[in-house]
Short mmCIF file of C-alpha atoms in Angstrom, two decimals:
data_model
loop_
_atom_site.label_atom_id
_atom_site.label_comp_id
_atom_site.label_asym_id
_atom_site.label_seq_id
_atom_site.Cartn_x
_atom_site.Cartn_y
_atom_site.Cartn_z
CA MET A 1 3.55 -20.47 37.99
CA ILE A 2 -0.20 -20.90 37.54
CA HIS A 3 -2.45 -18.46 39.40
CA ILE A 4 -6.04 -17.20 39.25
CA LEU A 5 -6.33 -13.88 37.44
CA PRO A 6 -7.73 -10.85 39.30
CA VAL A 7 -11.40 -10.09 38.60
CA ASP A 8 -10.68 -6.91 36.60
CA ILE A 9 -8.41 -8.83 34.21
CA GLN A 10 -10.96 -11.68 33.96
CA ARG A 11 -13.61 -9.22 32.79
CA LEU A 12 -11.26 -7.75 30.23
CA ILE A 13 -10.30 -10.98 28.49
CA ALA A 14 -13.15 -13.42 29.18
CA ALA A 15 -14.51 -15.17 26.08
CA GLY A 16 -17.02 -17.50 27.73
CA GLU A 17 -17.53 -20.95 26.27
CA VAL A 18 -14.66 -21.62 23.86
CA ILE A 19 -15.25 -25.35 23.17
CA THR A 20 -18.04 -25.95 20.67
CA ARG A 21 -16.54 -28.84 18.65
CA PRO A 22 -13.52 -31.21 18.69
CA LEU A 23 -11.59 -28.80 16.46
CA ASP A 24 -11.63 -26.23 19.27
CA VAL A 25 -10.07 -28.74 21.67
CA VAL A 26 -7.29 -29.56 19.22
CA ARG A 27 -6.55 -25.86 18.60
CA GLU A 28 -6.39 -24.98 22.30
CA LEU A 29 -4.16 -27.93 23.16
CA ILE A 30 -1.75 -27.23 20.29
CA ASP A 31 -1.52 -23.60 21.43
CA ASN A 32 -0.69 -24.76 24.96
CA ALA A 33 1.97 -27.16 23.64
CA LEU A 34 3.62 -24.44 21.56
CA ASP A 35 3.53 -22.02 24.50
CA ALA A 36 5.28 -24.77 26.50
CA GLN A 37 8.15 -24.64 23.95
CA ALA A 38 7.43 -28.10 22.57
CA THR A 39 9.49 -29.31 19.60
CA ARG A 40 7.32 -32.38 19.01
CA ILE A 41 3.52 -32.64 19.16
CA ASP A 42 1.59 -35.91 18.60
CA ILE A 43 -2.18 -35.68 18.07
CA GLU A 44 -4.58 -38.64 18.05
CA LEU A 45 -8.37 -38.64 17.65
CA ALA A 46 -11.02 -41.35 17.64
CA GLY A 47 -14.70 -41.22 16.74
CA GLY A 48 -14.45 -37.83 15.09
CA GLY A 49 -12.90 -36.44 18.30
CA LEU A 50 -16.05 -37.18 20.32
CA THR A 51 -14.72 -40.50 21.63
CA SER A 52 -11.22 -39.30 22.50
CA ILE A 53 -8.66 -36.61 21.72
CA SER A 54 -5.05 -36.92 22.81
CA VAL A 55 -2.28 -34.35 22.43
CA ARG A 56 1.22 -35.22 23.68
CA ASP A 57 4.17 -32.79 23.69
CA ASN A 58 7.75 -32.64 24.96
CA GLY A 59 7.41 -29.14 26.38
CA VAL A 60 8.31 -27.78 29.81
CA GLY A 61 5.45 -29.56 31.59
CA ILE A 62 3.38 -28.45 34.61
CA SER A 63 4.84 -28.55 38.10
CA ALA A 64 3.27 -30.72 40.82
CA GLU A 65 2.17 -27.70 42.85
CA ASP A 66 0.49 -26.03 39.83
CA LEU A 67 -1.34 -28.98 38.27
CA ALA A 68 -4.44 -28.85 40.48
CA LYS A 69 -5.02 -25.22 39.47
CA ALA A 70 -4.72 -25.86 35.70
CA PRO A 71 -8.42 -26.69 35.00
CA LEU A 72 -9.77 -23.80 37.10
CA ARG A 73 -11.35 -20.88 35.27
CA HIS A 74 -9.02 -17.98 34.53
CA ALA A 75 -6.04 -19.91 35.88
CA THR A 76 -2.96 -19.19 33.78
CA SER A 77 0.79 -18.75 33.95
CA LYS A 78 0.90 -16.52 30.87
CA ILE A 79 -0.48 -13.24 32.25
CA GLN A 80 0.59 -11.60 35.49
CA ASP A 81 -0.93 -8.11 35.38
CA MET A 82 -2.82 -5.58 33.26
CA GLN A 83 0.35 -4.62 31.39
CA ASP A 84 0.66 -8.18 30.05
CA VAL A 85 -2.90 -8.02 28.71
CA HIS A 86 -1.94 -5.14 26.42
CA ALA A 87 1.20 -6.89 25.10
CA ILE A 88 0.27 -10.57 24.76
CA LYS A 89 3.20 -12.72 23.57
CA THR A 90 1.72 -16.22 23.92
CA LEU A 91 -0.86 -18.10 21.83
CA GLY A 92 -3.05 -18.81 24.85
CA PHE A 93 -3.71 -16.30 27.61
CA ARG A 94 -7.28 -16.41 28.93
CA GLY A 95 -7.02 -19.44 31.22
CA GLU A 96 -10.38 -20.71 29.96
CA ALA A 97 -9.44 -23.60 27.64
CA LEU A 98 -8.85 -26.44 30.15
CA TRP A 99 -11.79 -25.25 32.27
CA SER A 100 -14.10 -25.33 29.21
CA ILE A 101 -12.77 -28.74 28.16
CA ALA A 102 -13.38 -30.16 31.64
CA TYR A 103 -17.01 -28.99 31.44
CA ALA A 104 -17.47 -30.43 27.94
CA GLY A 105 -15.82 -33.82 28.56
CA TYR A 106 -13.61 -35.90 30.80
CA LEU A 107 -10.12 -34.36 31.09
CA GLN A 108 -6.94 -36.26 31.90
CA ILE A 109 -3.52 -34.57 32.14
CA THR A 110 -0.26 -36.45 32.65
CA THR A 111 2.76 -34.20 33.01
CA ARG A 112 6.34 -33.93 34.25
CA PRO A 113 8.77 -31.04 33.99
CA GLN A 114 12.23 -32.10 32.85
CA GLN A 115 13.86 -31.40 36.24
CA GLN A 116 11.09 -33.07 38.29
CA LEU A 117 11.79 -36.64 39.42
CA GLY A 118 8.23 -37.99 39.29
CA GLY A 119 5.22 -37.18 37.18
CA MET A 120 1.69 -36.14 38.14
CA GLU A 121 -1.72 -37.10 36.81
CA LEU A 122 -4.96 -35.09 36.91
CA PHE A 123 -8.53 -36.18 36.24
CA ALA A 124 -11.19 -33.46 35.97
CA PHE A 125 -14.86 -33.37 35.10
CA GLN A 126 -16.78 -30.17 35.74
CA ASP A 127 -15.88 -29.11 39.31
CA ARG A 128 -14.50 -32.51 40.34
CA ILE A 129 -10.68 -32.66 40.28
CA ARG A 130 -8.34 -35.48 41.39
CA VAL A 131 -4.53 -35.33 41.33
CA SER A 132 -2.12 -38.19 41.99
CA ALA A 133 1.49 -39.16 41.39
CA THR A 134 2.42 -41.32 38.38
CA ALA A 135 5.34 -42.31 36.20
CA CYS A 136 5.57 -40.56 32.82
CA PRO A 137 8.12 -39.06 30.41
CA ALA A 138 8.99 -35.36 30.46
CA GLY A 139 6.39 -33.14 28.83
CA THR A 140 2.60 -33.18 28.91
CA LYS A 141 -0.13 -35.43 27.56
CA VAL A 142 -3.72 -34.17 27.59
CA THR A 143 -6.53 -36.62 26.86
CA VAL A 144 -10.19 -35.64 26.45
CA MET A 145 -12.81 -38.43 26.46
CA LYS A 146 -16.55 -38.60 25.88
CA LEU A 147 -16.76 -35.04 24.59
CA PHE A 148 -20.27 -33.53 24.98
CA GLU A 149 -21.65 -36.79 26.41
CA ASP A 150 -23.40 -34.79 29.14
CA LEU A 151 -24.42 -32.03 26.71
CA PRO A 152 -26.94 -33.77 24.39
CA ALA A 153 -28.01 -30.56 22.63
CA ARG A 154 -24.38 -29.80 21.76
CA LEU A 155 -23.76 -33.42 20.76
CA ARG A 156 -26.66 -33.44 18.29
CA ILE A 157 -25.26 -30.56 16.21
CA GLN A 158 -21.77 -32.00 15.73
CA LEU A 159 -20.45 -32.63 12.24
CA GLN A 160 -19.97 -36.07 10.77
CA PRO A 161 -16.54 -37.51 11.68
CA SER A 162 -15.30 -37.18 8.10
CA SER A 163 -16.17 -33.48 8.01
CA GLU A 164 -14.64 -32.80 11.43
CA TYR A 165 -11.49 -34.68 10.44
CA ARG A 166 -11.20 -32.65 7.24
CA ASP A 167 -11.22 -29.41 9.21
CA ILE A 168 -8.75 -30.77 11.78
CA ILE A 169 -6.36 -31.85 9.02
CA MET A 170 -6.51 -28.31 7.63
CA LEU A 171 -5.95 -26.85 11.12
CA VAL A 172 -2.91 -29.00 11.86
CA GLY A 173 -1.59 -28.19 8.39
CA ARG A 174 -1.75 -24.48 9.28
CA TYR A 175 0.30 -25.07 12.42
CA ILE A 176 2.86 -27.09 10.45
CA LEU A 177 3.21 -24.25 7.97
CA HIS A 178 3.61 -21.55 10.60
CA HIS A 179 5.79 -23.63 12.96
CA PRO A 180 7.89 -25.82 10.63
CA GLN A 181 10.59 -26.17 13.31
CA VAL A 182 8.15 -28.28 15.37
CA GLY A 183 7.56 -31.93 14.55
CA PHE A 184 3.88 -32.88 14.19
CA LYS A 185 2.17 -36.26 13.97
CA LEU A 186 -1.57 -36.54 13.34
CA THR A 187 -3.40 -39.86 13.63
CA LEU A 188 -7.15 -40.18 13.01
CA ASP A 189 -8.89 -43.43 13.98
CA GLY A 190 -5.53 -45.20 13.83
CA GLU A 191 -4.66 -43.85 10.37
CA LEU A 192 -1.57 -41.62 10.07
CA LYS A 193 -2.45 -38.37 8.25
CA PHE A 194 0.58 -36.14 8.89
CA GLN A 195 4.15 -37.00 9.87
CA HIS A 196 6.19 -33.81 9.79
CA VAL A 197 9.70 -33.71 11.18
CA SER A 198 11.35 -30.48 12.27
CA SER A 199 12.56 -28.72 9.11
CA ASP A 200 12.38 -25.48 7.15
CA LEU A 201 9.28 -23.88 5.67
CA ILE A 202 9.82 -25.22 2.14
CA HIS A 203 9.74 -28.78 3.47
CA ALA A 204 6.64 -27.92 5.51
CA VAL A 205 4.92 -26.78 2.30
CA GLY A 206 5.85 -30.17 0.80
CA THR A 207 4.28 -31.94 3.80
CA VAL A 208 1.01 -30.04 3.56
CA PHE A 209 0.60 -29.18 -0.14
CA GLY A 210 2.96 -31.64 -1.84
CA PRO A 211 6.32 -31.35 -3.66
CA LEU A 212 4.84 -29.67 -6.74
CA SER A 213 3.95 -26.61 -4.65
CA ALA A 214 7.13 -26.76 -2.55
CA ASN A 215 9.32 -26.60 -5.67
CA ARG A 216 7.61 -23.41 -6.78
CA MET A 217 7.97 -21.35 -3.61
CA MET A 218 10.28 -18.37 -3.05
CA ASN A 219 11.62 -17.27 0.31
CA VAL A 220 10.69 -13.90 1.83
CA GLN A 221 12.98 -12.62 4.57
CA THR A 222 12.62 -9.12 6.04
CA PRO A 223 12.57 -8.00 9.67
CA MET A 224 8.79 -7.66 9.61
CA VAL A 225 7.70 -10.33 7.10
CA GLN A 226 9.10 -13.87 6.80
CA GLY A 227 7.85 -16.87 4.91
CA VAL A 228 7.37 -18.05 1.35
CA ILE A 229 5.31 -16.97 -1.65
CA SER A 230 4.60 -18.93 -4.80
CA ARG A 231 6.10 -18.24 -8.18
CA PRO A 232 3.53 -16.67 -10.53
CA GLU A 233 2.90 -19.90 -12.44
CA LEU A 234 1.46 -21.49 -9.26
CA THR A 235 -1.92 -19.80 -8.95
CA ARG A 236 -5.40 -20.81 -7.85
CA PRO A 237 -8.89 -19.40 -8.49
CA ARG A 238 -9.47 -19.38 -4.71
CA ARG A 239 -7.60 -17.72 -1.85
CA ASP A 240 -7.63 -20.83 0.34
CA ARG A 241 -3.84 -21.16 0.33
CA MET A 242 -3.06 -17.62 1.41
CA HIS A 243 -2.05 -18.20 5.03
CA LEU A 244 -0.89 -15.52 7.46
CA ALA A 245 0.27 -15.57 11.04
CA VAL A 246 1.02 -12.72 13.42
CA ASN A 247 3.89 -13.39 15.84
CA GLY A 248 3.40 -17.11 15.21
CA ARG A 249 -0.39 -17.03 15.71
CA PRO A 250 -2.28 -18.39 12.65
CA ILE A 251 -5.00 -15.90 11.79
CA GLN A 252 -7.94 -15.64 9.45
CA ALA A 253 -6.57 -13.11 6.98
CA SER A 254 -8.84 -10.16 6.25
CA ASN A 255 -9.64 -9.07 2.70
CA GLU A 256 -7.33 -6.07 3.19
CA LEU A 257 -4.34 -8.30 3.99
CA GLU A 258 -5.06 -10.68 1.10
CA ASN A 259 -5.52 -7.79 -1.33
CA ALA A 260 -2.21 -6.27 -0.24
CA ILE A 261 -0.41 -9.51 -1.15
CA ILE A 262 -2.20 -9.79 -4.49
CA SER A 263 -1.39 -6.14 -5.25
CA GLY A 264 2.27 -6.93 -4.55
CA TYR A 265 2.16 -9.51 -7.35
CA GLY A 266 0.82 -6.82 -9.70
CA GLU A 267 0.83 -7.93 -13.31
CA PHE A 268 2.61 -11.18 -12.42
CA LEU A 269 -0.77 -12.54 -11.35
CA PRO A 270 -3.55 -13.12 -13.92
CA ALA A 271 -6.90 -11.54 -13.09
CA GLY A 272 -9.09 -13.66 -10.81
CA GLN A 273 -6.19 -15.80 -9.58
CA ALA A 274 -4.57 -15.99 -6.14
CA PRO A 275 -1.10 -17.13 -5.09
CA THR A 276 -0.02 -19.62 -2.46
CA CYS A 277 1.74 -17.92 0.44
CA ILE A 278 2.67 -18.62 4.03
CA LEU A 279 3.77 -15.42 5.74
CA ASN A 280 4.41 -14.48 9.34
CA LEU A 281 4.20 -10.85 10.44
CA ASN A 282 6.50 -9.91 13.31
CA LEU A 283 4.95 -6.92 15.06
CA PRO A 284 5.29 -5.38 18.52
CA PRO A 285 2.66 -7.07 20.75
CA GLU A 286 1.53 -3.72 22.11
CA THR A 287 0.37 -2.69 18.59
CA LEU A 288 -2.03 -5.65 18.36
CA ASP A 289 -5.32 -6.72 19.90
CA VAL A 290 -5.58 -10.52 19.77
CA ASN A 291 -8.58 -10.65 22.10
CA ILE A 292 -11.32 -9.71 19.64
CA HIS A 293 -12.61 -13.23 18.88
CA PRO A 294 -13.23 -16.31 21.08
CA THR A 295 -11.03 -18.53 18.85
CA LYS A 296 -8.23 -15.91 18.74
CA THR A 297 -8.02 -16.27 14.94
CA GLN A 298 -8.61 -12.57 14.27
CA VAL A 299 -6.24 -9.73 15.12
CA ALA A 300 -6.78 -5.97 15.15
CA PHE A 301 -3.81 -3.85 14.03
CA GLN A 302 -3.00 -0.46 15.46
CA ASN A 303 -1.30 0.63 12.21
CA LEU A 304 -3.15 -1.40 9.58
CA SER A 305 -2.30 0.94 6.66
CA GLU A 306 1.43 0.64 7.38
CA VAL A 307 1.15 -3.14 7.60
CA LEU A 308 -0.65 -3.29 4.24
CA GLU A 309 1.90 -1.07 2.50
CA THR A 310 4.82 -3.05 3.93
CA LEU A 311 3.25 -6.37 2.96
CA LYS A 312 2.65 -5.20 -0.60
CA ALA A 313 6.18 -3.78 -0.94
CA VAL A 314 7.84 -6.91 0.46
CA VAL A 315 5.99 -9.23 -1.93
CA LYS A 316 6.80 -6.99 -4.90
CA ALA A 317 10.49 -6.73 -3.97
CA SER A 318 10.77 -10.51 -3.50
CA LEU A 319 9.30 -11.21 -6.94
CA LEU A 320 11.66 -8.74 -8.59
CA GLN A 321 14.66 -10.62 -7.17
CA HIS A 322 13.90 -13.63 -9.37
CA PRO A 323 14.02 -13.93 -13.17
CA LEU A 324 10.60 -15.28 -14.02
CA ALA A 325 10.91 -16.20 -17.70
CA GLN A 326 8.89 -19.34 -18.16
CA ALA A 327 10.38 -22.36 -19.87
CA ALA A 328 8.86 -23.63 -23.11
CA PRO A 329 6.20 -26.23 -22.31
CA GLN A 330 7.84 -28.94 -24.42
CA PRO A 331 9.79 -31.06 -23.97
CA ARG A 332 10.59 -30.05 -20.36
CA VAL A 333 9.35 -27.34 -18.00
CA VAL A 334 12.17 -25.51 -16.21
CA THR A 335 11.02 -24.01 -12.91
CA GLU A 336 14.08 -23.12 -10.85
CA PRO A 337 15.52 -19.59 -11.10
CA ILE A 338 19.31 -19.59 -11.30
CA GLN A 339 20.19 -15.90 -11.33
CA ASP A 340 20.13 -13.31 -8.60
CA THR A 341 19.27 -10.44 -10.93
CA ASN A 342 16.16 -9.64 -12.91
CA ALA A 343 17.92 -8.67 -16.17
CA LEU A 344 17.32 -10.26 -19.53
CA PRO A 345 20.38 -11.77 -21.25
CA ASP A 346 21.73 -10.46 -24.56
CA PHE A 347 19.89 -11.94 -27.54
CA ARG A 348 20.84 -12.74 -31.14
CA MET A 349 17.72 -12.53 -33.28
CA ILE A 350 17.29 -15.51 -35.62
CA GLY A 351 13.76 -15.22 -36.99
CA VAL A 352 10.04 -14.42 -36.78
CA TYR A 353 7.33 -17.03 -36.34
CA ARG A 354 3.70 -16.50 -37.40
CA GLU A 355 4.26 -12.73 -37.54
CA LEU A 356 3.84 -12.62 -33.76
CA TYR A 357 6.81 -14.31 -32.08
CA PHE A 358 10.51 -13.49 -32.28
CA LEU A 359 12.95 -16.38 -32.14
CA ALA A 360 16.28 -15.58 -30.53
CA GLU A 361 19.40 -17.31 -29.20
CA SER A 362 21.07 -16.56 -25.86
CA GLU A 363 23.16 -18.44 -23.30
CA GLY A 364 23.07 -21.50 -25.55
CA ASP A 365 19.27 -21.67 -25.39
CA LEU A 366 16.43 -20.98 -27.81
CA TRP A 367 14.12 -18.18 -26.67
CA VAL A 368 10.63 -17.34 -27.93
CA ILE A 369 9.50 -13.76 -27.33
CA ASP A 370 5.84 -12.77 -27.59
CA ALA A 371 6.19 -9.46 -29.45
CA HIS A 372 2.79 -8.09 -28.41
CA ALA A 373 3.33 -8.91 -24.73
CA ALA A 374 6.85 -7.47 -24.84
CA PHE A 375 5.70 -4.20 -26.46
CA GLU A 376 2.91 -3.97 -23.87
CA ARG A 377 5.48 -4.26 -21.08
CA ILE A 378 7.69 -1.56 -22.65
CA TRP A 379 4.78 0.86 -23.15
CA TYR A 380 3.41 0.10 -19.69
CA GLU A 381 6.63 1.11 -17.96
CA LYS A 382 6.95 4.23 -20.14
CA LEU A 383 3.39 5.25 -19.22
CA GLN A 384 4.05 4.42 -15.58
CA ALA A 385 7.06 6.74 -15.51
CA ALA A 386 5.07 9.48 -17.22
CA PHE A 387 2.15 8.93 -14.86
CA ARG A 388 4.35 9.43 -11.82
CA GLN A 389 6.81 12.04 -13.03
CA ALA A 390 5.12 14.24 -15.61
CA GLU A 391 3.29 17.35 -14.46
CA PRO A 392 -0.49 17.11 -14.80
CA LEU A 393 -2.09 18.82 -17.78
CA GLU A 394 -4.20 21.76 -16.61
CA LEU A 395 -7.26 22.28 -18.75
CA THR A 396 -7.71 25.85 -19.99
CA SER A 397 -11.45 25.32 -19.79
CA PRO A 398 -12.51 22.85 -17.06
CA GLU A 399 -14.92 20.23 -18.38
CA MET A 400 -18.07 18.90 -16.71
CA VAL A 401 -18.65 15.15 -16.52
CA GLN A 402 -21.98 13.52 -15.59
CA LEU A 403 -21.64 10.43 -13.39
CA GLY A 404 -23.91 8.00 -11.61
CA SER A 405 -24.18 8.18 -7.83
CA GLU A 406 -22.06 5.04 -7.29
CA ALA A 407 -19.33 6.16 -9.71
CA LEU A 408 -19.22 9.59 -8.11
CA GLY A 409 -18.84 8.01 -4.67
CA ILE A 410 -15.92 5.90 -5.86
CA LEU A 411 -14.15 8.89 -7.37
CA LEU A 412 -14.55 10.95 -4.21
CA GLU A 413 -13.35 8.04 -2.07
CA ARG A 414 -10.18 7.75 -4.16
CA ALA A 415 -9.62 11.51 -4.38
CA PRO A 416 -6.17 11.48 -2.64
CA VAL A 417 -4.89 8.84 -5.06
CA LEU A 418 -6.31 10.67 -8.06
CA VAL A 419 -4.59 13.90 -7.03
CA ARG A 420 -1.24 12.08 -6.99
CA TRP A 421 -1.97 10.89 -10.52
CA GLY A 422 -2.73 14.38 -11.75
CA PHE A 423 -6.54 14.37 -11.64
CA LEU A 424 -8.13 17.41 -10.05
CA LEU A 425 -11.86 16.78 -9.75
CA GLU A 426 -14.41 18.97 -7.99
CA PRO A 427 -17.97 17.91 -7.07
CA PHE A 428 -20.42 20.27 -8.75
CA GLY A 429 -23.77 18.96 -7.52
CA ALA A 430 -26.39 16.89 -9.35
CA ASN A 431 -23.85 14.04 -9.87
CA LEU A 432 -21.59 16.37 -11.86
CA VAL A 433 -17.82 16.71 -11.43
CA ARG A 434 -15.65 19.47 -12.83
CA VAL A 435 -12.34 18.24 -14.25
CA ARG A 436 -9.57 20.85 -13.87
CA SER A 437 -6.53 18.70 -14.72
CA ILE A 438 -5.70 15.20 -15.96
CA PRO A 439 -2.50 13.12 -16.16
CA GLN A 440 -0.31 13.75 -19.21
CA ALA A 441 -0.55 10.05 -20.10
CA LEU A 442 -4.30 10.43 -20.68
CA SER A 443 -4.13 13.73 -22.54
CA LYS A 444 -4.92 12.19 -25.93
CA LEU A 445 -8.16 10.66 -24.69
CA PRO A 446 -11.46 12.57 -24.56
CA ILE A 447 -12.04 13.81 -21.00
CA GLN A 448 -15.18 11.71 -20.57
CA ASN A 449 -13.29 8.58 -21.72
CA ALA A 450 -10.36 9.32 -19.40
CA VAL A 451 -12.60 9.68 -16.34
CA GLN A 452 -14.66 6.61 -17.30
CA LEU A 453 -11.47 4.56 -17.70
CA VAL A 454 -10.46 5.42 -14.14
CA ILE A 455 -13.95 4.62 -12.82
CA ASP A 456 -14.05 1.22 -14.54
CA SER A 457 -10.63 0.33 -13.14
CA ALA A 458 -11.51 1.52 -9.64
CA VAL A 459 -14.64 -0.64 -9.62
CA SER A 460 -13.05 -3.76 -11.10
CA GLY A 461 -9.79 -4.02 -9.15
CA SER A 462 -7.78 -3.04 -6.11
CA ASP A 463 -4.99 -1.40 -8.18
CA PRO A 464 -6.65 1.07 -10.57
CA GLU A 465 -3.34 2.64 -11.63
CA ARG A 466 -2.08 -0.67 -12.99
CA ASP A 467 -5.42 -1.44 -14.66
CA VAL A 468 -5.55 1.95 -16.38
CA LEU A 469 -1.96 1.80 -17.61
CA ALA A 470 -2.33 -1.81 -18.75
CA ARG A 471 -5.31 -0.86 -20.91
CA LEU A 472 -3.47 2.11 -22.36
CA ALA A 473 -0.33 0.05 -23.02
CA CYS A 474 -2.33 -2.40 -25.12
CA LEU A 475 -3.42 0.27 -27.63
CA PRO A 476 -0.09 1.12 -29.34
CA ALA A 477 1.49 -2.36 -28.98
CA LEU A 478 2.19 -4.30 -32.16
CA LYS A 479 -0.45 -6.89 -32.97
CA ALA A 480 -0.30 -10.25 -34.74
CA GLY A 481 0.49 -9.79 -38.41
CA GLN A 482 2.40 -6.53 -37.82
CA ILE A 483 5.67 -8.10 -36.61
CA ARG A 484 8.76 -7.84 -38.82
CA MET A 485 12.37 -8.85 -38.27
CA ASP A 486 13.54 -5.22 -38.14
CA HIS A 487 11.38 -4.68 -35.04
CA GLY A 488 13.37 -7.27 -33.12
CA GLN A 489 16.42 -5.37 -31.91
CA ASP A 490 14.45 -2.30 -30.83
CA LEU A 491 12.10 -4.55 -28.88
CA MET A 492 14.97 -6.39 -27.17
CA ASN A 493 16.65 -3.14 -26.21
CA GLY A 494 13.41 -1.76 -24.76
CA LEU A 495 12.62 -4.97 -22.91
CA LYS A 496 16.10 -5.14 -21.37
CA ASN A 497 15.57 -1.66 -19.92
CA CYS A 498 12.33 -2.68 -18.19
CA GLN A 499 12.26 -3.11 -14.45
CA ASN A 500 10.22 -6.28 -14.86
CA PRO A 501 10.76 -7.71 -18.36
CA TRP A 502 9.25 -11.14 -17.71
CA VAL A 503 5.49 -10.54 -17.93
CA CYS A 504 3.15 -8.15 -19.68
CA PRO A 505 0.90 -5.85 -17.60
CA HIS A 506 -1.91 -8.44 -17.76
CA GLY A 507 0.25 -11.20 -16.26
CA ARG A 508 1.11 -13.15 -19.43
CA PRO A 509 4.75 -14.20 -19.96
CA THR A 510 6.86 -12.25 -22.46
CA THR A 511 9.46 -14.98 -22.95
CA LEU A 512 9.70 -18.75 -23.12
CA ARG A 513 12.98 -20.70 -23.06
CA LEU A 514 13.99 -24.08 -24.51
CA SER A 515 17.48 -25.35 -23.68
CA GLU A 516 19.71 -26.98 -26.28
CA ARG A 517 20.04 -29.99 -24.01
CA ASP A 518 16.26 -30.49 -23.93
CA ILE A 519 16.09 -30.27 -27.71
CA ALA A 520 18.91 -32.84 -28.04
CA HIS A 521 17.13 -35.20 -25.63
CA ALA A 522 13.87 -34.85 -27.56
CA PHE A 523 15.66 -35.97 -30.73
CA GLY A 524 17.38 -38.81 -28.89
CA ARG A 525 20.83 -37.29 -29.29
CA ARG A 526 23.66 -38.05 -26.88
CA GLY A 527 27.30 -37.11 -26.71
CA VAL A 528 28.51 -33.51 -26.95
CA ARG A 529 24.97 -32.14 -27.26
CA ASP A 530 24.06 -33.93 -24.03
CA LEU A 531 26.34 -31.67 -21.98
CA ALA A 532 24.73 -29.02 -19.81
CA ARG A 533 25.00 -25.61 -21.44
CA GLY A 534 23.66 -22.13 -20.93
CA ARG A 535 21.22 -21.90 -18.06
CA ASP A 536 21.33 -25.68 -17.54
CA LEU A 537 25.03 -25.35 -16.71
CA LYS A 538 24.32 -22.45 -14.33
CA GLU A 539 21.55 -24.45 -12.67
CA ALA A 540 23.94 -27.37 -12.10
CA GLU A 541 26.58 -25.03 -10.66
CA GLY A 542 23.97 -23.43 -8.39
CA ARG A 543 22.86 -26.84 -7.07
CA LYS A 544 26.48 -27.85 -6.48
CA GLN A 545 27.19 -24.68 -4.50
CA LYS A 546 24.04 -25.21 -2.44
CA VAL A 547 25.07 -28.78 -1.55
CA GLU A 548 28.61 -27.68 -0.65
CA GLY A 549 27.21 -24.87 1.51
CA GLU A 550 25.10 -27.36 3.45
#
């Protein structure tokens, strides 16, 4: 039931004018449709949204007795009292959207609840409201015409239709990704842009980003975090495809949230690259403040540090559930994981190529192992274990290190982390620090070099431990020209014992795979060699089981 909010609640949640462009109208009307439990939403715009905007849904509708109150300011059915304000569960809640729209343009609402025999129609412009009976299907259709016609100053600063449409396409794409169970249709000036039927998130990714991206996504399912993340080979130099929602509300992810996801990828992600991800955080509403921005696209978290740690851990755990050996680039790229474990298979060494790569056979396939990358991975995990488990080395005579003001500030800021590593640093005035202990893993480095290594890593990245260990792991690893056949078995044994054997600490792959079937096809062979073997056979069996399960 729609009612006017008490004055004290109005003051608490009021955002003022929330309609500044056609995009705002589309966002508010989609939120209302989703709050009305719609499973299908059709959106049409003309003239860049300034001529007309229409949003039709099959939701619960608005009752005849409530419709006249819908465009009044602070009229809502979503909040009853102050307790609801502190635990908001709906996308809309202020009761300002339809009021703002009616002051920015001409508002028409046609609606009928499923159980109501006849429909109702409302026309509103500013304070003038007219309601009448009409025939219409169940659900609600909201049409906005002549937007900003009576606000010439606002009209003059609107974007060109092509620019506004671009942003609206991106906005509707966000809703498709975060609500894949809802069917969406977007038509702009008579041209169909999106036609998404109710489906799962992978199919929604295909609708918005295309099948190439959809085929490279991995599911994430935990009580707090659900969604998909991209396999490491699908990266971008920008973070524009890192999308987060909180309790179904698409939000503008903060740098802290994005960095937590990237940290979860660790060495799977090359430096300067970002993944594609669509994740929804399920959190108790009382631990959130969704009323900190007029567009409701920003959320404040009561326990942000816990959210960041959980997000990072979930992404890391999801990646470790999939074997991520990349297929050889010719003649065919294999992208689908077919095992549930992260273990390397058993190899039979067959040769060395260019004194850098080992050639091996396993599961009927030819494997190429980058010896340098593999040794880096082995040394990295050894150093990581030593970093976390070994007792710090106490210096018999503490050493003094001269630092710049910025570097000293970074070290002091990260002091709790450094103590866990084994660094005990004490400010000594005049930009000096006294080093009392260092990690065992850095004991062979000069003290000044060890401290400088940590500073450089702290400045350059969000995960200084990984950066430090990755640099150290590169030093003893075998280089090109040093690889011999007798190194092969020791390397394979060490790599098999790694928690993550598929990439080196810098994000480069350690292994490539070429199936016998692909080789036979490349040579034009058919017959016995054309049969699926090794991982190709397992992939076929996995697809068969998936089809039978459906």
